PDB file of C-alpha atoms in Angstrom:
ATOM      1  CA  ALA A1378     -30.772  24.012  -2.429  1.00  0.00           C
ATOM      2  CA  LYS A1379     -27.800  21.734  -3.196  1.00  0.00           C
ATOM      3  CA  MET A1380     -28.177  18.287  -1.760  1.00  0.00           C
ATOM      4  CA  LYS A1381     -25.374  15.779  -1.305  1.00  0.00           C
ATOM      5  CA  GLN A1382     -26.354  11.896  -1.125  1.00  0.00           C
ATOM      6  CA  ALA A1383     -24.219   9.235   0.176  1.00  0.00           C
ATOM      7  CA  ILE A1384     -24.748   5.605  -1.061  1.00  0.00           C
ATOM      8  CA  PRO A1385     -22.909   3.127   1.226  1.00  0.00           C
ATOM      9  CA  ILE A1386     -21.797   0.126  -0.491  1.00  0.00           C
ATOM     10  CA  GLU A1387     -20.127  -3.193   0.747  1.00  0.00           C
ATOM     11  CA  ILE A1388     -17.491  -4.751  -1.484  1.00  0.00           C
ATOM     12  CA  ILE A1389     -16.324  -8.281  -1.504  1.00  0.00           C
ATOM     13  CA  PRO A1390     -12.985  -8.526   0.240  1.00  0.00           C
ATOM     14  CA  LEU A1391     -11.397 -10.727  -2.385  1.00  0.00           C
ATOM     15  CA  CYS A1392      -9.528 -10.165  -5.557  1.00  0.00           C
ATOM     16  CA  LYS A1393      -8.329 -11.761  -8.455  1.00  0.00           C
ATOM     17  CA  ASP A1394      -5.854 -14.850  -7.822  1.00  0.00           C
ATOM     18  CA  ASP A1395      -6.769 -14.968  -4.303  1.00  0.00           C
ATOM     19  CA  ILE A1396      -7.509 -18.338  -2.783  1.00  0.00           C
ATOM     20  CA  PHE A1397     -10.074 -19.131   0.187  1.00  0.00           C
ATOM     21  CA  CYS A1398     -12.363 -21.769   1.689  1.00  0.00           C
ATOM     22  CA  LEU A1399     -15.947 -21.704   0.830  1.00  0.00           C
ATOM     23  CA  HIS A1400     -18.350 -22.085   3.743  1.00  0.00           C
ATOM     24  CA  PRO A1401     -20.029 -25.646   3.525  1.00  0.00           C
ATOM     25  CA  LYS A1402     -23.412 -24.224   2.306  1.00  0.00           C
ATOM     26  CA  GLN A1403     -21.542 -22.513  -0.496  1.00  0.00           C
ATOM     27  CA  HIS A1404     -19.674 -25.619  -1.142  1.00  0.00           C
ATOM     28  CA  SER A1405     -22.858 -27.772  -1.486  1.00  0.00           C
ATOM     29  CA  ASN A1406     -24.788 -24.899  -3.524  1.00  0.00           C
ATOM     30  CA  LEU A1407     -21.666 -24.943  -6.058  1.00  0.00           C
ATOM     31  CA  GLY A1408     -21.690 -28.839  -6.641  1.00  0.00           C
ATOM     32  CA  CYS A1409     -19.160 -29.710  -3.889  1.00  0.00           C
ATOM     33  CA  ILE A1410     -16.457 -28.015  -5.650  1.00  0.00           C
ATOM     34  CA  GLY A1411     -13.220 -27.051  -3.366  1.00  0.00           C
ATOM     35  CA  PRO A1412     -13.612 -26.215  -0.611  1.00  0.00           C
ATOM     36  CA  LEU A1413     -10.437 -24.446  -1.540  1.00  0.00           C
ATOM     37  CA  VAL A1414     -10.959 -22.435  -4.699  1.00  0.00           C
ATOM     38  CA  VAL A1415      -8.887 -19.794  -6.526  1.00  0.00           C
ATOM     39  CA  VAL A1416     -10.620 -16.398  -7.720  1.00  0.00           C
ATOM     40  CA  ILE A1417     -10.309 -16.066 -11.392  1.00  0.00           C
ATOM     41  CA  SER A1418     -12.401 -12.811 -11.872  1.00  0.00           C
ATOM     42  CA  VAL A1419     -14.466 -10.375  -9.860  1.00  0.00           C
ATOM     43  CA  GLY A1420     -17.248  -8.742 -11.833  1.00  0.00           C
ATOM     44  CA  PRO A1421     -21.113  -8.810 -11.142  1.00  0.00           C
ATOM     45  CA  HIS A1422     -20.249 -12.219  -9.759  1.00  0.00           C
ATOM     46  CA  LEU A1423     -17.432 -13.755  -8.122  1.00  0.00           C
ATOM     47  CA  ARG A1424     -15.773 -16.520 -10.262  1.00  0.00           C
ATOM     48  CA  VAL A1425     -14.191 -19.117  -8.810  1.00  0.00           C
ATOM     49  CA  MET A1426     -12.452 -22.343  -9.916  1.00  0.00           C
ATOM     50  CA  ASP A1427     -11.650 -25.640  -8.259  1.00  0.00           C
ATOM     51  CA  TRP A1428      -8.267 -26.305 -10.121  1.00  0.00           C
ATOM     52  CA  GLN A1429      -8.220 -30.113  -8.947  1.00  0.00           C
ATOM     53  CA  ARG A1430     -11.568 -30.885 -10.535  1.00  0.00           C
ATOM     54  CA  MET A1431     -11.238 -28.281 -13.323  1.00  0.00           C
ATOM     55  CA  GLU A1432     -14.757 -26.371 -12.571  1.00  0.00           C
ATOM     56  CA  ILE A1433     -15.423 -22.928 -12.663  1.00  0.00           C
ATOM     57  CA  HIS A1434     -18.555 -21.513 -10.936  1.00  0.00           C
ATOM     58  CA  ASP A1435     -20.198 -17.989 -10.114  1.00  0.00           C
ATOM     59  CA  LEU A1436     -20.530 -17.129  -6.545  1.00  0.00           C
ATOM     60  CA  ARG A1437     -23.464 -14.568  -6.607  1.00  0.00           C
ATOM     61  CA  SER A1438     -22.887 -11.632  -4.244  1.00  0.00           C
ATOM     62  CA  GLU A1439     -25.890 -12.043  -2.217  1.00  0.00           C
ATOM     63  CA  VAL A1440     -24.920 -15.654  -1.780  1.00  0.00           C
ATOM     64  CA  TYR A1441     -21.313 -14.820  -0.788  1.00  0.00           C
ATOM     65  CA  PHE A1442     -22.440 -12.169   1.888  1.00  0.00           C
ATOM     66  CA  ARG A1443     -24.746 -14.723   3.635  1.00  0.00           C
ATOM     67  CA  GLN A1444     -21.533 -16.647   4.733  1.00  0.00           C
ATOM     68  CA  PRO A1445     -18.847 -14.335   3.668  1.00  0.00           C
ATOM     69  CA  GLY A1446     -15.147 -15.908   3.422  1.00  0.00           C
ATOM     70  CA  HIS A1447     -11.699 -14.124   3.709  1.00  0.00           C
ATOM     71  CA  SER A1448      -8.781 -14.614   1.813  1.00  0.00           C
ATOM     72  CA  LEU A1449      -6.476 -17.587   2.654  1.00  0.00           C
ATOM     73  CA  GLN A1450      -3.718 -15.863   0.520  1.00  0.00           C
ATOM     74  CA  THR A1451      -3.296 -12.974  -1.617  1.00  0.00           C
ATOM     75  CA  ILE A1452      -0.958 -12.100  -4.353  1.00  0.00           C
ATOM     76  CA  LYS A1453       1.099 -10.195  -1.951  1.00  0.00           C
ATOM     77  CA  ASN A1454       1.845 -13.622  -0.328  1.00  0.00           C
ATOM     78  CA  ALA A1455       2.805 -15.143  -3.609  1.00  0.00           C
ATOM     79  CA  ILE A1456       6.574 -16.620  -4.058  1.00  0.00           C
ATOM     80  CA  GLU A1457       8.262 -16.870  -7.319  1.00  0.00           C
ATOM     81  CA  TYR A1458       8.923 -20.500  -8.536  1.00  0.00           C
ATOM     82  CA  ILE A1459      10.519 -21.803 -11.624  1.00  0.00           C
ATOM     83  CA  VAL A1460       8.784 -24.361 -13.784  1.00  0.00           C
ATOM     84  CA  ILE A1461      10.897 -27.752 -13.876  1.00  0.00           C
ATOM     85  CA  ASP A1462       8.467 -29.711 -15.790  1.00  0.00           C
ATOM     86  CA  CYS A1463       5.090 -29.604 -17.060  1.00  0.00           C
ATOM     87  CA  ASN A1464       2.648 -32.640 -18.000  1.00  0.00           C
ATOM     88  CA  PRO A1465      -0.966 -32.062 -18.846  1.00  0.00           C
ATOM     89  CA  THR A1466      -3.470 -34.082 -17.467  1.00  0.00           C
ATOM     90  CA  GLY A1467      -6.097 -33.962 -20.137  1.00  0.00           C
ATOM     91  CA  LEU A1468      -8.585 -32.227 -17.923  1.00  0.00           C
ATOM     92  CA  SER A1469      -9.552 -28.668 -19.315  1.00  0.00           C
ATOM     93  CA  VAL A1470     -12.439 -26.027 -18.901  1.00  0.00           C
ATOM     94  CA  GLY A1471     -12.427 -22.743 -21.163  1.00  0.00           C
ATOM     95  CA  GLN A1472      -9.101 -21.474 -21.573  1.00  0.00           C
ATOM     96  CA  PHE A1473      -7.783 -23.206 -18.941  1.00  0.00           C
ATOM     97  CA  LEU A1474      -6.005 -26.798 -18.882  1.00  0.00           C
ATOM     98  CA  GLN A1475      -4.899 -28.874 -15.896  1.00  0.00           C
ATOM     99  CA  ALA A1476      -1.284 -30.127 -15.696  1.00  0.00           C
ATOM    100  CA  GLU A1477       1.096 -31.671 -13.123  1.00  0.00           C
ATOM    101  CA  VAL A1478       3.772 -29.123 -12.378  1.00  0.00           C
ATOM    102  CA  THR A1479       7.275 -29.602 -10.965  1.00  0.00           C
ATOM    103  CA  LEU A1480       8.612 -26.414  -9.376  1.00  0.00           C
ATOM    104  CA  ALA A1481      11.329 -25.128  -7.371  1.00  0.00           C
ATOM    105  CA  LYS A1482      11.512 -21.950  -5.541  1.00  0.00           C
ATOM    106  CA  THR A1483      13.762 -19.214  -7.708  1.00  0.00           C
ATOM    107  CA  SER A1484      15.568 -18.388  -4.273  1.00  0.00           C
ATOM    108  CA  ASP A1485      16.689 -22.106  -3.764  1.00  0.00           C
ATOM    109  CA  LEU A1486      18.304 -22.412  -7.077  1.00  0.00           C
ATOM    110  CA  GLY A1487      22.117 -22.896  -6.462  1.00  0.00           C
ATOM    111  CA  SER A1488      21.630 -23.634  -2.801  1.00  0.00           C
ATOM    112  CA  ASN A1489      19.525 -26.617  -2.606  1.00  0.00           C
ATOM    113  CA  ASP A1490      17.487 -29.218  -4.786  1.00  0.00           C
ATOM    114  CA  THR A1491      14.185 -28.857  -3.228  1.00  0.00           C
ATOM    115  CA  GLN A1492      11.363 -29.713  -5.629  1.00  0.00           C
ATOM    116  CA  VAL A1493       7.567 -29.788  -5.268  1.00  0.00           C
ATOM    117  CA  THR A1494       4.945 -31.156  -7.548  1.00  0.00           C
ATOM    118  CA  CYS A1495       1.308 -29.747  -7.877  1.00  0.00           C
ATOM    119  CA  LEU A1496      -1.818 -29.474 -10.114  1.00  0.00           C
ATOM    120  CA  SER A1497      -2.177 -26.161 -11.949  1.00  0.00           C
ATOM    121  CA  HIS A1498      -5.129 -24.967 -14.205  1.00  0.00           C
ATOM    122  CA  LEU A1499      -2.438 -22.888 -16.016  1.00  0.00           C
ATOM    123  CA  GLY A1500      -0.857 -25.827 -18.160  1.00  0.00           C
ATOM    124  CA  ALA A1501      -1.618 -24.214 -21.408  1.00  0.00           C
ATOM    125  CA  ILE A1502       0.670 -21.386 -20.902  1.00  0.00           C
ATOM    126  CA  LEU A1503       3.451 -23.094 -19.107  1.00  0.00           C
ATOM    127  CA  GLN A1504       6.653 -24.925 -20.088  1.00  0.00           C
ATOM    128  CA  ALA A1505       9.877 -25.606 -18.444  1.00  0.00           C
ATOM    129  CA  GLY A1506      12.028 -22.600 -17.682  1.00  0.00           C
ATOM    130  CA  ASP A1507       8.765 -20.463 -17.147  1.00  0.00           C
ATOM    131  CA  LYS A1508       8.687 -18.289 -13.713  1.00  0.00           C
ATOM    132  CA  VAL A1509       5.342 -18.370 -12.026  1.00  0.00           C
ATOM    133  CA  LEU A1510       4.036 -16.932  -8.870  1.00  0.00           C
ATOM    134  CA  GLY A1511       2.363 -19.294  -6.405  1.00  0.00           C
ATOM    135  CA  TYR A1512       1.433 -19.826  -2.508  1.00  0.00           C
ATOM    136  CA  ASP A1513       3.658 -21.945  -0.480  1.00  0.00           C
ATOM    137  CA  LEU A1514       0.877 -23.327   1.724  1.00  0.00           C
ATOM    138  CA  ASN A1515       3.079 -25.464   3.495  1.00  0.00           C
ATOM    139  CA  ASN A1516       5.011 -22.663   5.439  1.00  0.00           C
ATOM    140  CA  ALA A1517       2.090 -20.233   5.620  1.00  0.00           C
ATOM    141  CA  VAL A1518       0.590 -18.972   8.508  1.00  0.00           C
ATOM    142  CA  PHE A1519      -3.082 -18.864   8.700  1.00  0.00           C
ATOM    143  CA  ASN A1520      -5.696 -17.563  11.060  1.00  0.00           C
ATOM    144  CA  ASP A1521      -7.434 -20.514  12.619  1.00  0.00           C
ATOM    145  CA  ASN A1522     -10.943 -18.750  12.022  1.00  0.00           C
ATOM    146  CA  VAL A1523     -10.439 -19.171   8.064  1.00  0.00           C
ATOM    147  CA  LEU A1524     -10.201 -23.162   8.343  1.00  0.00           C
ATOM    148  CA  GLN A1525     -12.646 -23.815  11.322  1.00  0.00           C
ATOM    149  CA  ASP A1526     -15.376 -25.068   8.930  1.00  0.00           C
ATOM    150  CA  TRP A1527     -12.800 -27.549   7.478  1.00  0.00           C
ATOM    151  CA  PRO A1528     -10.824 -29.157  10.289  1.00  0.00           C
ATOM    152  CA  LYS A1529      -9.854 -32.041   8.119  1.00  0.00           C
ATOM    153  CA  LEU A1530      -9.073 -30.279   5.095  1.00  0.00           C
ATOM    154  CA  VAL A1531      -5.555 -31.285   3.743  1.00  0.00           C
ATOM    155  CA  LEU A1532      -4.023 -28.338   1.714  1.00  0.00           C
ATOM    156  CA  PRO A1533      -1.750 -28.629  -1.211  1.00  0.00           C
ATOM    157  CA  ASP A1534       1.762 -27.726  -0.955  1.00  0.00           C
ATOM    158  CA  VAL A1535       1.768 -25.047  -3.588  1.00  0.00           C
ATOM    159  CA  VAL A1536      -0.984 -23.037  -5.640  1.00  0.00           C
ATOM    160  CA  ILE A1537       0.173 -21.716  -8.857  1.00  0.00           C
ATOM    161  CA  VAL A1538      -1.708 -18.489  -9.650  1.00  0.00           C
ATOM    162  CA  LYS A1539      -0.084 -16.435 -12.124  1.00  0.00           C
ATOM    163  CA  LYS A1540       2.673 -16.817 -14.913  1.00  0.00           C
ATOM    164  CA  VAL A1541       5.376 -14.312 -14.445  1.00  0.00           C
ATOM    165  CA  PRO A1542       5.521 -12.455 -17.875  1.00  0.00           C
ATOM    166  CA  PRO A1543       9.177 -12.410 -19.636  1.00  0.00           C
ATOM    167  CA  THR A1544      11.115  -9.224 -20.221  1.00  0.00           C
ATOM    168  CA  ARG A1545       8.365  -7.122 -21.752  1.00  0.00           C
ATOM    169  CA  LYS A1546       8.572  -4.941 -24.685  1.00  0.00           C
ATOM    170  CA  LYS A1547       7.783  -1.402 -24.418  1.00  0.00           C
ATOM    171  CA  ARG A1548       3.972  -0.639 -24.224  1.00  0.00           C
ATOM    172  CA  THR A1549       2.209   1.495 -27.043  1.00  0.00           C
ATOM    173  CA  TRP A1550      -0.823   1.914 -24.825  1.00  0.00           C
ATOM    174  CA  LYS A1551      -1.721   3.543 -21.754  1.00  0.00           C
ATOM    175  CA  LEU A1552      -4.713   3.995 -19.358  1.00  0.00           C
ATOM    176  CA  ARG A1553      -6.273   7.226 -18.408  1.00  0.00           C
ATOM    177  CA  ALA A1554      -6.483   8.057 -14.760  1.00  0.00           C
ATOM    178  CA  LEU A1555      -6.841  10.544 -12.248  1.00  0.00           C
ATOM    179  CA  ILE A1556      -3.728  12.509 -11.241  1.00  0.00           C
ATOM    180  CA  LYS A1557      -2.633  11.316  -7.712  1.00  0.00           C
ATOM    181  CA  GLU A1558      -0.469  13.094  -5.574  1.00  0.00           C
ATOM    182  CA  GLU A1559       2.140  11.304  -3.468  1.00  0.00           C
ATOM    183  CA  GLU A1560       1.529  11.819   0.241  1.00  0.00           C
ATOM    184  CA  GLU A1561       4.213  13.431   2.357  1.00  0.00           C
ATOM    185  CA  GLY A1562       5.936  11.058   4.952  1.00  0.00           C
ATOM    186  CA  VAL A1563       5.055   7.845   3.084  1.00  0.00           C
ATOM    187  CA  TYR A1564       7.748   5.217   3.192  1.00  0.00           C
ATOM    188  CA  GLN A1565       9.361   4.562  -0.196  1.00  0.00           C
ATOM    189  CA  SER A1566       8.538   0.649   0.491  1.00  0.00           C
ATOM    190  CA  ARG A1567       4.932   1.147   0.418  1.00  0.00           C
ATOM    191  CA  LEU A1568       5.215   3.445  -2.978  1.00  0.00           C
ATOM    192  CA  LYS A1569       7.257   0.685  -4.413  1.00  0.00           C
ATOM    193  CA  GLY A1570       4.565  -1.690  -3.384  1.00  0.00           C
ATOM    194  CA  SER A1571       1.826   0.289  -5.154  1.00  0.00           C
ATOM    195  CA  ARG A1572       3.751   0.690  -8.304  1.00  0.00           C
ATOM    196  CA  ASP A1573       4.406  -3.132  -8.357  1.00  0.00           C
ATOM    197  CA  GLU A1574       0.761  -3.769  -7.955  1.00  0.00           C
ATOM    198  CA  TYR A1575      -0.040  -1.275 -10.736  1.00  0.00           C
ATOM    199  CA  GLU A1576       2.404  -2.877 -12.948  1.00  0.00           C
ATOM    200  CA  MET A1577       0.938  -6.524 -12.159  1.00  0.00           C
ATOM    201  CA  PHE A1578      -2.440  -5.031 -13.086  1.00  0.00           C
ATOM    202  CA  LEU A1579      -1.112  -3.886 -16.502  1.00  0.00           C
ATOM    203  CA  ASN A1580       0.340  -7.289 -16.896  1.00  0.00           C
ATOM    204  CA  ASP A1581      -2.990  -8.876 -16.405  1.00  0.00           C
ATOM    205  CA  ILE A1582      -4.428  -6.507 -19.218  1.00  0.00           C
ATOM    206  CA  GLU A1583      -1.901  -7.681 -21.777  1.00  0.00           C
ATOM    207  CA  SER A1584      -2.506 -11.338 -21.050  1.00  0.00           C
ATOM    208  CA  ASP A1585      -6.183 -11.371 -20.232  1.00  0.00           C
ATOM    209  CA  PRO A1586      -8.853 -10.737 -22.818  1.00  0.00           C
ATOM    210  CA  ASN A1587     -11.732 -10.659 -20.258  1.00  0.00           C
ATOM    211  CA  VAL A1588      -9.909  -7.977 -18.322  1.00  0.00           C
ATOM    212  CA  ARG A1589      -9.258  -5.637 -21.380  1.00  0.00           C
ATOM    213  CA  SER A1590     -12.950  -6.065 -22.258  1.00  0.00           C
ATOM    214  CA  ASN A1591     -13.962  -3.836 -19.756  1.00  0.00           C
ATOM    215  CA  LEU A1592     -11.398  -1.381 -20.129  1.00  0.00           C
ATOM    216  CA  ASN A1593     -10.446   1.322 -22.759  1.00  0.00           C
ATOM    217  CA  LEU A1594      -6.795   1.618 -23.874  1.00  0.00           C
ATOM    218  CA  TYR A1595      -5.546   4.388 -25.329  1.00  0.00           C
ATOM    219  CA  LYS A1596      -2.400   5.290 -27.793  1.00  0.00           C
ATOM    220  CA  ASP A1597       0.330   6.495 -25.655  1.00  0.00           C
ATOM    221  CA  PRO A1598       1.554   9.750 -26.901  1.00  0.00           C
ATOM    222  CA  THR A1599       5.060   9.177 -26.379  1.00  0.00           C
ATOM    223  CA  MET A1600       5.128   5.990 -28.346  1.00  0.00           C
ATOM    224  CA  TRP A1601       2.838   7.409 -31.553  1.00  0.00           C
ATOM    225  CA  ARG A1602       3.224  10.274 -33.879  1.00  0.00           C
ATOM    226  CA  VAL A1603       1.381  12.058 -36.655  1.00  0.00           C
ATOM    227  CA  THR A1604       3.099  12.467 -39.867  1.00  0.00           C
ATOM    228  CA  GLU A1605       2.853  15.149 -42.274  1.00  0.00           C
ATOM    229  CA  ASP A1606       0.458  13.115 -44.345  1.00  0.00           C
ATOM    230  CA  GLY A1607      -1.977  12.473 -41.581  1.00  0.00           C
ATOM    231  CA  ALA A1608      -0.773   8.895 -40.942  1.00  0.00           C
ATOM    232  CA  VAL A1609      -0.419   7.859 -37.215  1.00  0.00           C
ATOM    233  CA  VAL A1610       2.806   5.572 -36.875  1.00  0.00           C
ATOM    234  CA  HIS A1611       4.829   4.347 -33.907  1.00  0.00           C
ATOM    235  CA  PRO A1612       7.168   4.319 -32.136  1.00  0.00           C
ATOM    236  CA  ALA A1613       8.034   8.008 -32.074  1.00  0.00           C
ATOM    237  CA  ARG A1614      11.759   7.059 -31.914  1.00  0.00           C
ATOM    238  CA  GLU A1615      13.176   4.821 -34.942  1.00  0.00           C
ATOM    239  CA  GLU A1616      15.630   3.196 -32.417  1.00  0.00           C
ATOM    240  CA  ASP A1617      12.703   1.816 -30.196  1.00  0.00           C
ATOM    241  CA  ARG A1618      10.986   0.121 -33.211  1.00  0.00           C
ATOM    242  CA  GLU A1619      12.328  -3.394 -32.303  1.00  0.00           C
ATOM    243  CA  ASP A1620      11.587  -3.056 -28.611  1.00  0.00           C
ATOM    244  CA  VAL A1621       7.806  -2.248 -28.958  1.00  0.00           C
ATOM    245  CA  ASP A1622       4.887  -4.736 -28.312  1.00  0.00           C
ATOM    246  CA  VAL A1623       2.142  -4.212 -31.227  1.00  0.00           C
ATOM    247  CA  SER A1624       0.010  -7.191 -30.031  1.00  0.00           C
ATOM    248  CA  LEU A1625      -2.846  -4.865 -28.991  1.00  0.00           C
ATOM    249  CA  ASP A1626      -2.624  -2.099 -31.339  1.00  0.00           C
ATOM    250  CA  GLU A1627      -6.054  -2.821 -33.113  1.00  0.00           C
ATOM    251  CA  GLN A1628      -7.655  -2.173 -29.923  1.00  0.00           C
ATOM    252  CA  LEU A1629      -6.552   0.936 -29.104  1.00  0.00           C
ATOM    253  CA  LEU A1630      -8.163   4.230 -29.097  1.00  0.00           C
ATOM    254  CA  ASP A1631      -6.993   7.554 -30.392  1.00  0.00           C
ATOM    255  CA  ASP A1632      -5.350   9.905 -27.407  1.00  0.00           C
ATOM    256  CA  LEU A1633      -3.639  13.061 -27.535  1.00  0.00           C
ATOM    257  CA  VAL A1634      -0.403  13.003 -29.432  1.00  0.00           C
ATOM    258  CA  LEU A1635       2.529  15.217 -30.455  1.00  0.00           C
ATOM    259  CA  GLY A1636       2.127  15.937 -34.254  1.00  0.00           C
ATOM    260  CA  GLU A1637       5.449  16.988 -36.114  1.00  0.00           C
ATOM    261  CA  GLY A1638       5.921  20.539 -35.597  1.00  0.00           C
ATOM    262  CA  ASP A1639       2.641  21.108 -33.854  1.00  0.00           C
ATOM    263  CA  ASP A1640       1.355  21.266 -30.448  1.00  0.00           C
ATOM    264  CA  ASP A1641      -0.582  18.251 -28.800  1.00  0.00           C
ATOM    265  CA  GLU A1642      -3.683  17.545 -30.587  1.00  0.00           C
ATOM    266  CA  PRO A1643      -6.152  14.627 -31.169  1.00  0.00           C
ATOM    267  CA  MET A1644      -5.129  12.216 -33.743  1.00  0.00           C
ATOM    268  CA  GLU A1645      -8.346  12.813 -35.620  1.00  0.00           C
ATOM    269  CA  ALA A1646      -7.955  16.532 -35.807  1.00  0.00           C
ATOM    270  CA  ALA A1647      -4.669  15.887 -37.134  1.00  0.00           C
ATOM    271  CA  ARG A1648      -5.773  13.623 -39.830  1.00  0.00           C
ATOM    272  CA  GLU A1649      -8.911  16.044 -40.921  1.00  0.00           C
ATOM    273  CA  SER A1650      -6.053  18.877 -41.145  1.00  0.00           C
ATOM    274  CA  SER A1651      -4.168  16.841 -43.365  1.00  0.00           C
ATOM    275  CA  ASP A1652      -7.193  15.844 -45.562  1.00  0.00           C
ATOM    276  CA  ASP A1653      -8.197  19.609 -46.013  1.00  0.00           C
ATOM    277  CA  GLU A1654      -4.687  20.509 -47.072  1.00  0.00           C
ATOM    278  CA  ASP A1655      -4.605  17.516 -49.771  1.00  0.00           C
ATOM    279  CA  GLY A1656      -8.205  18.784 -51.091  1.00  0.00           C
ATOM    280  CA  LYS A1657      -6.706  22.401 -51.788  1.00  0.00           C
TER     281      LYS A1657
END
């Protein structure tokens, strides 16, 4: 007899780049960091950072669920700023460097001279002229329950969580995913939001080695081709060569590509075929 087994799971309702307030007990157990922290990764443990003290700690799932917290802000609430000045403070932890950053809202440029200064853990990758995503906590609206454990907490004006990548080159890689059909009657704005989130995820893969370490990246068949001698080259179109990002090429796995004069076939099969011909 066929049997179906359902296993209920509970997922931590926090994502990378979210900010939230630790419960007082969590605050004490983690060396009194925060209490406002930013999530820098989600995996077997929830890795959080206090960017003001430059400390990183892992919050185990069982510890989190004893006093679960909710996001104060998520990446959907982020506003684009432009960096006016960036001065490292000298504090660092791992790949992160603290800096005092002067910002202005991109939307305010040309209309007013309002600037704000804040501490950021992204000082190693920021310089004047860069664009970043941050949370405007001065004008944000929160649920009172989120901050009820910290009535005297003074929130910073802005929290920077992500650098906006410059105009990117064409990717030579792709992810494998199940084909998803778009539902009828779904608003275009909602579909655009999903695409924007996916693009942001791809940008994270490009910029964060820790994210890449858990994923397989495959050569995009539209950007690679198998030549007559069995070599795999890119891009497929000569005019695209200068617009291609090759920084991750050594980490890519072979996928299906269109060989010259052949149907789609695996890259390895194309190479073997070429070797056989050379041996004759």
